[in-house]
Amino acid sequence: MAAAGALAYGFWPRLDGYRDTLERQRRVLSADPTLLDLIRMSTLAANGHNTQPWKFHVDEAVITILPDLSRRTAVVDPDDHHLFVSLGCATENLVIATGVHGRPGDVSVESGAEPGIAIAIGNGPRRDDPLYETIPHRQSTRSAYDGLPVVPDDIRLLESAAQQDGVSVLIFTEPAQCDAISEFVVAGNTAQMQDPAFVSELREWLRYSPARAVSTGDGLFAPCSGNPVVPEWIGPLLFKAFFTQDAENRKYRDHIRSSAGIAVFIGDRADPQHWINVGRSFERFALQGTALGIRTAHINQPIEVSAIRTEFARWLGMPDARPDLVVRFGRAPSLPMSLRRPVETVIV
Ligand SMILES: Cc1cc2nc3c(=O)[nH]c(=O)nc-3n(C[C@H](O)[C@H](O)[C@H](O)COP(=O)(O)O)c2cc1C
């Protein structure tokens, strides 16, 4: 399926409804945006399977981001780890956008089983933040990259953007290290592809036609992964024919070999507060990458399969840690951007 990537561009002229929706959702904010406008920026954040597992509650000058547990992915994410990382990504976008517009956000994470993230919106001077303008342009770019290194100065900028309390980011650029991580990705991918529950959950979030992607406003639209647009009824047939263990493992090895490096994000503890901070750290890393023309894509398989995660932590030299995200980076042309649900529908 990945080989069909180039076709995605050829199909763009047929995506008019998709394009209009995309442009509406990603338009820049006016100088004096409403809280709803700022929340739209928040929803452009990275999030697992593009389920958008969030709800926003606005009470005077406090925006609370709440988990939407009806959008859990119980197979790939049984403890809601990805879900809280995704809420962290949305938090970071919101805080960047409010700061730029002179409405600085003060973040506190509520306690409890389903903690919300309360962001008290204050008043202050408008703040320049070069990451702000990149919010509508950041994307997960699941294609082969150009195979060239990223210069050390840019790697330092990525590391510095990702600094966050309670989060470590390890960067690997040596080919031998990346090859070793590639084998963990392949082991994780093999386990997932042999698990019918994983495949079935993934299929629920695939969108093959622009019409379906626009009508749900969520999920993984084929061209965003470098695959062609097809009628919705043909998609499952193609999926069955091309989504094979060998083809996917080959694709991941090739994609990692084409990347400049791999970043691993690790929270100091395995709890929602730390997962949210991991999300904030990753989102800043990805936005800084976008500012530098550096793309990112998740290769989380080593941390999604718990037995492999333990071995991966040992390989990292951190046997007691829970690695949270694995992300490759490098340079490549963009792929089509993903959609979001209309912002009005995520307000509760
Ligand atoms: C916690 C988390 C886990 C993710 N896991 C994966 C993954 O395993 N594979 C993948 O291709 N993308 C993964 N992604 C990327 C999402 O699929 C992507 O953010 C979403 O589809 C929205 O697309 P965008 O990032 O281009 O806006 C993950 C993102 C987050 C925040």
Short mmCIF file of C-alpha atoms and ligand atoms in Angstrom, two decimals:
data_model
loop_
_atom_site.label_atom_id
_atom_site.label_comp_id
_atom_site.label_asym_id
_atom_site.label_seq_id
_atom_site.Cartn_x
_atom_site.Cartn_y
_atom_site.Cartn_z
CA MET A 1 0.00 0.00 0.00
CA ALA A 2 2.84 2.37 0.83
CA ALA A 3 4.17 2.06 -2.72
CA ALA A 4 1.01 3.76 -3.88
CA GLY A 5 2.00 6.92 -1.96
CA ALA A 6 2.70 9.02 -5.01
CA LEU A 7 -0.84 8.36 -6.21
CA ALA A 8 -2.22 10.27 -3.27
CA TYR A 9 -1.15 13.49 -4.94
CA GLY A 10 -2.73 12.50 -8.24
CA PHE A 11 -6.02 12.05 -6.42
CA TRP A 12 -5.98 15.48 -4.78
CA PRO A 13 -8.15 17.13 -7.47
CA ARG A 14 -10.94 14.72 -6.47
CA LEU A 15 -10.80 15.82 -2.85
CA ASP A 16 -12.62 19.12 -3.09
CA GLY A 17 -14.98 18.57 -0.14
CA TYR A 18 -12.04 17.39 1.89
CA ARG A 19 -9.89 20.36 0.95
CA ASP A 20 -12.55 22.93 1.83
CA THR A 21 -13.07 21.37 5.26
CA LEU A 22 -9.32 21.18 5.81
CA GLU A 23 -8.79 24.83 4.90
CA ARG A 24 -11.61 25.91 7.24
CA GLN A 25 -10.17 23.92 10.11
CA ARG A 26 -6.60 25.08 9.61
CA ARG A 27 -7.16 28.76 8.84
CA VAL A 28 -5.08 31.18 10.91
CA LEU A 29 -6.70 33.00 13.81
CA SER A 30 -7.67 36.66 13.76
CA ALA A 31 -5.80 39.07 16.03
CA ASP A 32 -8.52 38.78 18.68
CA PRO A 33 -9.67 35.16 18.66
CA THR A 34 -12.55 33.72 20.70
CA LEU A 35 -11.99 30.85 23.15
CA LEU A 36 -13.64 28.60 20.53
CA ASP A 37 -11.02 29.69 17.96
CA LEU A 38 -8.26 28.89 20.45
CA ILE A 39 -9.79 25.47 21.11
CA ARG A 40 -9.74 24.81 17.36
CA MET A 41 -5.94 25.30 17.46
CA SER A 42 -5.78 22.83 20.35
CA THR A 43 -7.64 20.16 18.37
CA LEU A 44 -5.05 20.27 15.58
CA ALA A 45 -2.71 18.39 17.93
CA ALA A 46 -1.32 14.93 17.28
CA ASN A 47 -3.45 12.16 18.80
CA GLY A 48 -3.47 8.37 18.63
CA HIS A 49 -5.37 6.94 15.58
CA ASN A 50 -6.83 10.46 15.14
CA THR A 51 -9.64 9.45 17.53
CA GLN A 52 -9.49 12.95 19.09
CA PRO A 53 -10.23 11.57 22.58
CA TRP A 54 -11.01 14.95 24.10
CA LYS A 55 -13.85 17.13 25.29
CA PHE A 56 -13.50 20.81 26.19
CA HIS A 57 -15.46 22.50 28.95
CA VAL A 58 -15.42 26.29 29.12
CA ASP A 59 -16.31 27.94 32.42
CA GLU A 60 -15.67 31.68 32.44
CA ALA A 61 -11.89 31.90 31.91
CA VAL A 62 -11.04 28.26 32.55
CA ILE A 63 -10.89 25.75 29.71
CA THR A 64 -10.83 22.15 30.94
CA ILE A 65 -9.69 19.40 28.58
CA LEU A 66 -11.42 16.16 29.58
CA PRO A 67 -10.80 12.61 28.39
CA ASP A 68 -13.52 11.30 26.06
CA LEU A 69 -13.51 7.67 27.12
CA SER A 70 -15.98 6.75 24.36
CA ARG A 71 -13.00 7.26 22.03
CA ARG A 72 -10.63 4.90 23.82
CA THR A 73 -8.62 2.39 21.79
CA ALA A 74 -8.76 -0.41 24.34
CA VAL A 75 -6.62 -2.90 22.42
CA VAL A 76 -3.63 -0.79 21.44
CA ASP A 77 -3.92 1.41 24.54
CA PRO A 78 -5.43 -0.63 27.39
CA ASP A 79 -4.35 1.75 30.19
CA ASP A 80 -5.25 4.97 28.29
CA HIS A 81 -1.61 5.96 28.13
CA HIS A 82 -1.86 7.19 24.50
CA LEU A 83 -5.13 8.89 25.35
CA PHE A 84 -3.52 11.05 28.05
CA VAL A 85 -0.45 11.70 25.85
CA SER A 86 -2.90 12.98 23.19
CA LEU A 87 -4.55 15.29 25.76
CA GLY A 88 -1.06 16.58 26.57
CA CYS A 89 -0.47 17.39 22.88
CA ALA A 90 -3.77 19.33 22.77
CA THR A 91 -2.82 21.16 25.99
CA GLU A 92 0.46 22.35 24.52
CA ASN A 93 -1.18 23.74 21.36
CA LEU A 94 -3.72 25.58 23.50
CA VAL A 95 -1.10 27.08 25.81
CA ILE A 96 1.04 28.23 22.88
CA ALA A 97 -1.96 29.82 21.12
CA THR A 98 -3.34 31.55 24.22
CA GLY A 99 0.13 32.92 25.12
CA VAL A 100 0.61 34.46 21.68
CA HIS A 101 -2.78 36.17 21.93
CA GLY A 102 -2.08 37.76 25.33
CA ARG A 103 -4.19 35.18 27.23
CA PRO A 104 -1.50 33.12 29.07
CA GLY A 105 -2.73 29.72 30.22
CA ASP A 106 -1.91 28.27 33.64
CA VAL A 107 -2.13 24.46 33.50
CA SER A 108 -3.12 22.20 36.38
CA VAL A 109 -3.95 18.51 36.17
CA GLU A 110 -6.88 17.37 38.29
CA SER A 111 -6.51 14.17 40.29
CA GLY A 112 -8.75 11.10 40.00
CA ALA A 113 -9.29 8.24 37.60
CA GLU A 114 -10.36 10.50 34.73
CA PRO A 115 -8.36 13.65 35.41
CA GLY A 116 -9.17 16.78 33.46
CA ILE A 117 -6.58 19.38 32.54
CA ALA A 118 -7.68 22.82 33.75
CA ILE A 119 -6.17 25.75 31.87
CA ALA A 120 -6.87 29.07 33.56
CA ILE A 121 -6.74 31.76 30.91
CA GLY A 122 -5.31 35.04 32.22
CA ASN A 123 -4.36 38.35 30.68
CA GLY A 124 -0.84 39.38 29.81
CA PRO A 125 1.30 40.86 27.09
CA ARG A 126 1.17 39.18 23.68
CA ARG A 127 4.11 36.80 23.46
CA ASP A 128 6.05 35.93 20.30
CA ASP A 129 6.32 32.20 19.90
CA PRO A 130 7.74 30.84 16.64
CA LEU A 131 5.99 27.52 17.30
CA TYR A 132 2.53 29.14 17.10
CA GLU A 133 2.46 29.56 13.32
CA THR A 134 3.48 25.94 12.82
CA ILE A 135 0.41 24.51 14.60
CA PRO A 136 -1.75 24.21 11.41
CA HIS A 137 1.21 22.80 9.43
CA ARG A 138 2.45 20.04 11.77
CA GLN A 139 1.58 16.59 10.53
CA SER A 140 2.56 12.96 11.06
CA THR A 141 4.43 12.20 7.85
CA ARG A 142 4.29 8.42 7.35
CA SER A 143 6.50 8.23 4.25
CA ALA A 144 10.13 7.54 3.38
CA TYR A 145 12.39 10.48 4.25
CA ASP A 146 15.39 11.77 2.29
CA GLY A 147 18.03 9.68 4.08
CA LEU A 148 20.11 12.73 5.07
CA PRO A 149 21.27 13.64 8.58
CA VAL A 150 19.87 16.56 10.57
CA VAL A 151 22.63 18.97 11.62
CA PRO A 152 23.59 19.00 15.32
CA ASP A 153 22.34 22.59 15.80
CA ASP A 154 18.86 21.56 14.68
CA ILE A 155 18.94 18.49 16.93
CA ARG A 156 19.79 20.77 19.84
CA LEU A 157 16.79 22.97 18.98
CA LEU A 158 14.52 19.90 18.93
CA GLU A 159 15.88 18.74 22.30
CA SER A 160 15.49 22.15 23.81
CA ALA A 161 11.90 22.55 22.55
CA ALA A 162 10.99 19.16 24.06
CA GLN A 163 12.23 20.00 27.57
CA GLN A 164 9.43 19.37 30.03
CA ASP A 165 9.29 18.57 33.75
CA GLY A 166 9.48 14.84 34.46
CA VAL A 167 10.19 13.87 30.83
CA SER A 168 13.47 12.61 29.29
CA VAL A 169 14.05 12.60 25.55
CA LEU A 170 16.74 10.31 24.13
CA ILE A 171 17.88 10.94 20.57
CA PHE A 172 19.48 8.24 18.45
CA THR A 173 21.18 9.06 15.15
CA GLU A 174 23.82 6.32 14.79
CA PRO A 175 22.77 3.79 12.09
CA ALA A 176 23.54 0.84 14.40
CA GLN A 177 21.28 2.27 17.13
CA CYS A 178 18.48 3.00 14.63
CA ASP A 179 18.81 -0.54 13.22
CA ALA A 180 18.48 -1.96 16.72
CA ILE A 181 15.33 0.11 17.36
CA SER A 182 14.03 -0.97 13.95
CA GLU A 183 14.15 -4.60 15.14
CA PHE A 184 12.02 -3.69 18.19
CA VAL A 185 9.55 -1.97 15.83
CA VAL A 186 9.40 -5.07 13.63
CA ALA A 187 8.96 -7.37 16.65
CA GLY A 188 6.12 -5.17 17.94
CA ASN A 189 4.53 -4.86 14.52
CA THR A 190 4.68 -8.63 14.01
CA ALA A 191 2.93 -9.24 17.35
CA GLN A 192 0.25 -6.64 16.49
CA MET A 193 -0.38 -7.97 12.98
CA GLN A 194 -0.89 -11.45 14.45
CA ASP A 195 -3.46 -10.12 16.91
CA PRO A 196 -6.93 -10.07 15.29
CA ALA A 197 -8.22 -7.68 17.98
CA PHE A 198 -5.50 -5.13 17.12
CA VAL A 199 -6.21 -5.36 13.39
CA SER A 200 -9.94 -5.10 13.94
CA GLU A 201 -9.58 -2.00 16.14
CA LEU A 202 -7.27 -0.36 13.59
CA ARG A 203 -9.76 -1.05 10.78
CA GLU A 204 -12.49 0.80 12.66
CA TRP A 205 -10.44 4.01 12.37
CA LEU A 206 -9.43 3.71 8.69
CA ARG A 207 -11.09 6.11 6.24
CA TYR A 208 -10.63 5.32 2.53
CA SER A 209 -12.83 7.93 0.82
CA PRO A 210 -12.87 11.72 1.30
CA ALA A 211 -16.65 11.59 1.81
CA ARG A 212 -16.32 9.27 4.81
CA ALA A 213 -13.33 11.17 6.22
CA VAL A 214 -15.31 14.43 6.02
CA SER A 215 -18.47 12.90 7.48
CA THR A 216 -16.72 11.46 10.57
CA GLY A 217 -14.05 14.18 10.83
CA ASP A 218 -11.76 11.65 12.52
CA GLY A 219 -9.73 8.51 11.86
CA LEU A 220 -6.85 7.68 9.55
CA PHE A 221 -7.56 8.89 6.00
CA ALA A 222 -5.63 6.80 3.44
CA PRO A 223 -3.67 9.62 1.72
CA CYS A 224 -2.40 10.82 5.13
CA SER A 225 -0.47 7.52 5.26
CA GLY A 226 0.65 7.75 1.63
CA ASN A 227 -2.10 5.45 0.31
CA PRO A 228 -4.52 6.15 -2.55
CA VAL A 229 -8.10 7.30 -2.22
CA VAL A 230 -10.56 4.54 -3.12
CA PRO A 231 -14.32 4.09 -2.71
CA GLU A 232 -15.11 3.16 0.88
CA TRP A 233 -16.31 -0.35 -0.07
CA ILE A 234 -13.06 -1.20 -1.90
CA GLY A 235 -10.83 -0.10 0.99
CA PRO A 236 -11.25 -3.23 3.13
CA LEU A 237 -10.41 -5.44 0.12
CA LEU A 238 -7.20 -3.51 -0.54
CA PHE A 239 -6.41 -3.55 3.16
CA LYS A 240 -6.71 -7.34 3.19
CA ALA A 241 -4.55 -7.72 0.07
CA PHE A 242 -1.76 -5.26 0.91
CA PHE A 243 -1.68 -4.92 4.71
CA THR A 244 0.47 -7.98 5.32
CA GLN A 245 3.04 -8.60 8.02
CA ASP A 246 5.96 -8.85 5.59
CA ALA A 247 5.00 -5.75 3.61
CA GLU A 248 4.48 -3.67 6.77
CA ASN A 249 7.74 -4.86 8.36
CA ARG A 250 9.63 -4.08 5.16
CA LYS A 251 8.02 -0.63 5.04
CA TYR A 252 8.99 0.16 8.66
CA ARG A 253 12.60 -0.95 8.11
CA ASP A 254 12.83 1.21 4.95
CA HIS A 255 11.20 4.20 6.64
CA ILE A 256 13.55 4.03 9.62
CA ARG A 257 16.60 3.63 7.38
CA SER A 258 15.49 6.75 5.45
CA SER A 259 15.17 8.82 8.65
CA ALA A 260 17.80 11.05 10.24
CA GLY A 261 17.17 9.73 13.72
CA ILE A 262 14.76 8.45 16.35
CA ALA A 263 13.58 10.21 19.53
CA VAL A 264 12.32 8.23 22.53
CA PHE A 265 10.20 10.05 25.12
CA ILE A 266 10.15 8.68 28.69
CA GLY A 267 8.11 10.02 31.60
CA ASP A 268 9.66 9.76 35.08
CA ARG A 269 6.54 7.89 36.21
CA ALA A 270 3.72 5.97 34.56
CA ASP A 271 0.66 8.04 35.49
CA PRO A 272 -1.69 10.45 33.66
CA GLN A 273 0.17 13.55 34.90
CA HIS A 274 3.43 12.29 33.36
CA TRP A 275 1.74 11.02 30.19
CA ILE A 276 0.23 14.49 29.70
CA ASN A 277 3.71 16.01 30.11
CA VAL A 278 5.10 13.52 27.59
CA GLY A 279 2.40 14.72 25.15
CA ARG A 280 3.35 18.36 25.76
CA SER A 281 7.01 17.53 25.20
CA PHE A 282 6.33 15.58 21.99
CA GLU A 283 4.03 18.26 20.56
CA ARG A 284 6.72 20.92 21.07
CA PHE A 285 9.32 18.62 19.48
CA ALA A 286 7.06 18.14 16.45
CA LEU A 287 6.21 21.85 16.16
CA GLN A 288 9.89 22.81 16.39
CA GLY A 289 10.57 20.19 13.73
CA THR A 290 7.87 21.75 11.54
CA ALA A 291 9.52 25.17 11.96
CA LEU A 292 12.82 23.66 10.76
CA GLY A 293 11.29 21.64 7.90
CA ILE A 294 11.84 18.41 9.85
CA ARG A 295 9.05 15.83 9.77
CA THR A 296 8.08 13.29 12.40
CA ALA A 297 6.25 9.94 12.42
CA HIS A 298 5.43 7.59 15.27
CA ILE A 299 6.91 4.11 15.38
CA ASN A 300 5.39 3.20 18.73
CA GLN A 301 5.21 -0.57 18.30
CA PRO A 302 8.04 -1.21 20.82
CA ILE A 303 6.03 0.47 23.56
CA GLU A 304 2.57 -0.77 22.55
CA VAL A 305 3.31 -4.46 23.17
CA SER A 306 4.05 -4.79 26.87
CA ALA A 307 6.53 -7.73 26.70
CA ILE A 308 8.55 -5.91 24.04
CA ARG A 309 8.35 -2.66 25.99
CA THR A 310 10.18 -4.31 28.92
CA GLU A 311 12.99 -5.49 26.62
CA PHE A 312 13.13 -2.11 24.92
CA ALA A 313 13.48 -0.34 28.30
CA ARG A 314 16.37 -2.70 29.11
CA TRP A 315 18.00 -1.90 25.76
CA LEU A 316 17.68 1.80 26.57
CA GLY A 317 19.58 1.11 29.81
CA MET A 318 16.49 2.11 31.83
CA PRO A 319 15.02 -1.23 32.94
CA ASP A 320 12.65 0.35 35.48
CA ALA A 321 11.31 3.04 33.13
CA ARG A 322 8.29 2.92 30.88
CA PRO A 323 9.26 4.40 27.48
CA ASP A 324 6.24 6.38 26.25
CA LEU A 325 6.75 7.33 22.60
CA VAL A 326 9.11 6.38 19.77
CA VAL A 327 9.28 8.89 16.91
CA ARG A 328 11.45 9.00 13.80
CA PHE A 329 12.43 12.32 12.24
CA GLY A 330 13.98 13.64 9.05
CA ARG A 331 13.14 15.58 5.92
CA ALA A 332 10.51 14.71 3.28
CA PRO A 333 7.75 16.37 1.26
CA SER A 334 4.44 16.76 3.07
CA LEU A 335 1.53 14.35 2.77
CA PRO A 336 -2.12 15.47 2.83
CA MET A 337 -3.15 16.84 6.23
CA SER A 338 -5.67 15.06 8.47
CA LEU A 339 -9.13 16.35 9.41
CA ARG A 340 -10.66 17.07 12.81
CA ARG A 341 -14.25 16.99 14.04
CA PRO A 342 -15.96 20.42 13.99
CA VAL A 343 -14.84 22.29 17.09
CA GLU A 344 -18.45 22.89 18.23
CA THR A 345 -18.93 19.15 18.66
CA VAL A 346 -16.13 18.78 21.21
CA ILE A 347 -17.51 21.40 23.60
CA VAL A 348 -19.41 20.03 26.62
C1 LIG B 1 -0.03 9.12 21.66
C2 LIG B 1 0.06 9.00 20.16
C3 LIG B 1 0.28 7.76 19.58
C4 LIG B 1 0.40 7.64 18.21
N1 LIG B 1 0.68 6.42 17.66
C5 LIG B 1 0.88 6.31 16.34
C6 LIG B 1 1.33 5.08 15.76
O1 LIG B 1 1.56 4.09 16.47
N2 LIG B 1 1.49 5.02 14.41
C7 LIG B 1 1.28 6.11 13.61
O2 LIG B 1 1.47 6.01 12.39
N3 LIG B 1 0.88 7.30 14.13
C8 LIG B 1 0.69 7.42 15.46
N4 LIG B 1 0.33 8.63 16.01
C9 LIG B 1 0.05 9.77 15.12
C10 LIG B 1 -1.45 9.94 14.94
O3 LIG B 1 -2.00 8.89 14.18
C11 LIG B 1 -1.73 11.30 14.31
O4 LIG B 1 -1.32 12.30 15.22
C12 LIG B 1 -3.19 11.49 13.97
O5 LIG B 1 -3.59 10.59 12.97
C13 LIG B 1 -3.48 12.91 13.50
O6 LIG B 1 -2.69 13.21 12.38
P1 LIG B 1 -1.63 14.41 12.37
O7 LIG B 1 -0.59 14.10 13.41
O8 LIG B 1 -1.06 14.39 10.99
O9 LIG B 1 -2.36 15.66 12.70
C14 LIG B 1 0.25 8.77 17.38
C15 LIG B 1 0.03 10.02 17.97
C16 LIG B 1 -0.05 10.15 19.35
C17 LIG B 1 -0.24 11.50 19.97
#
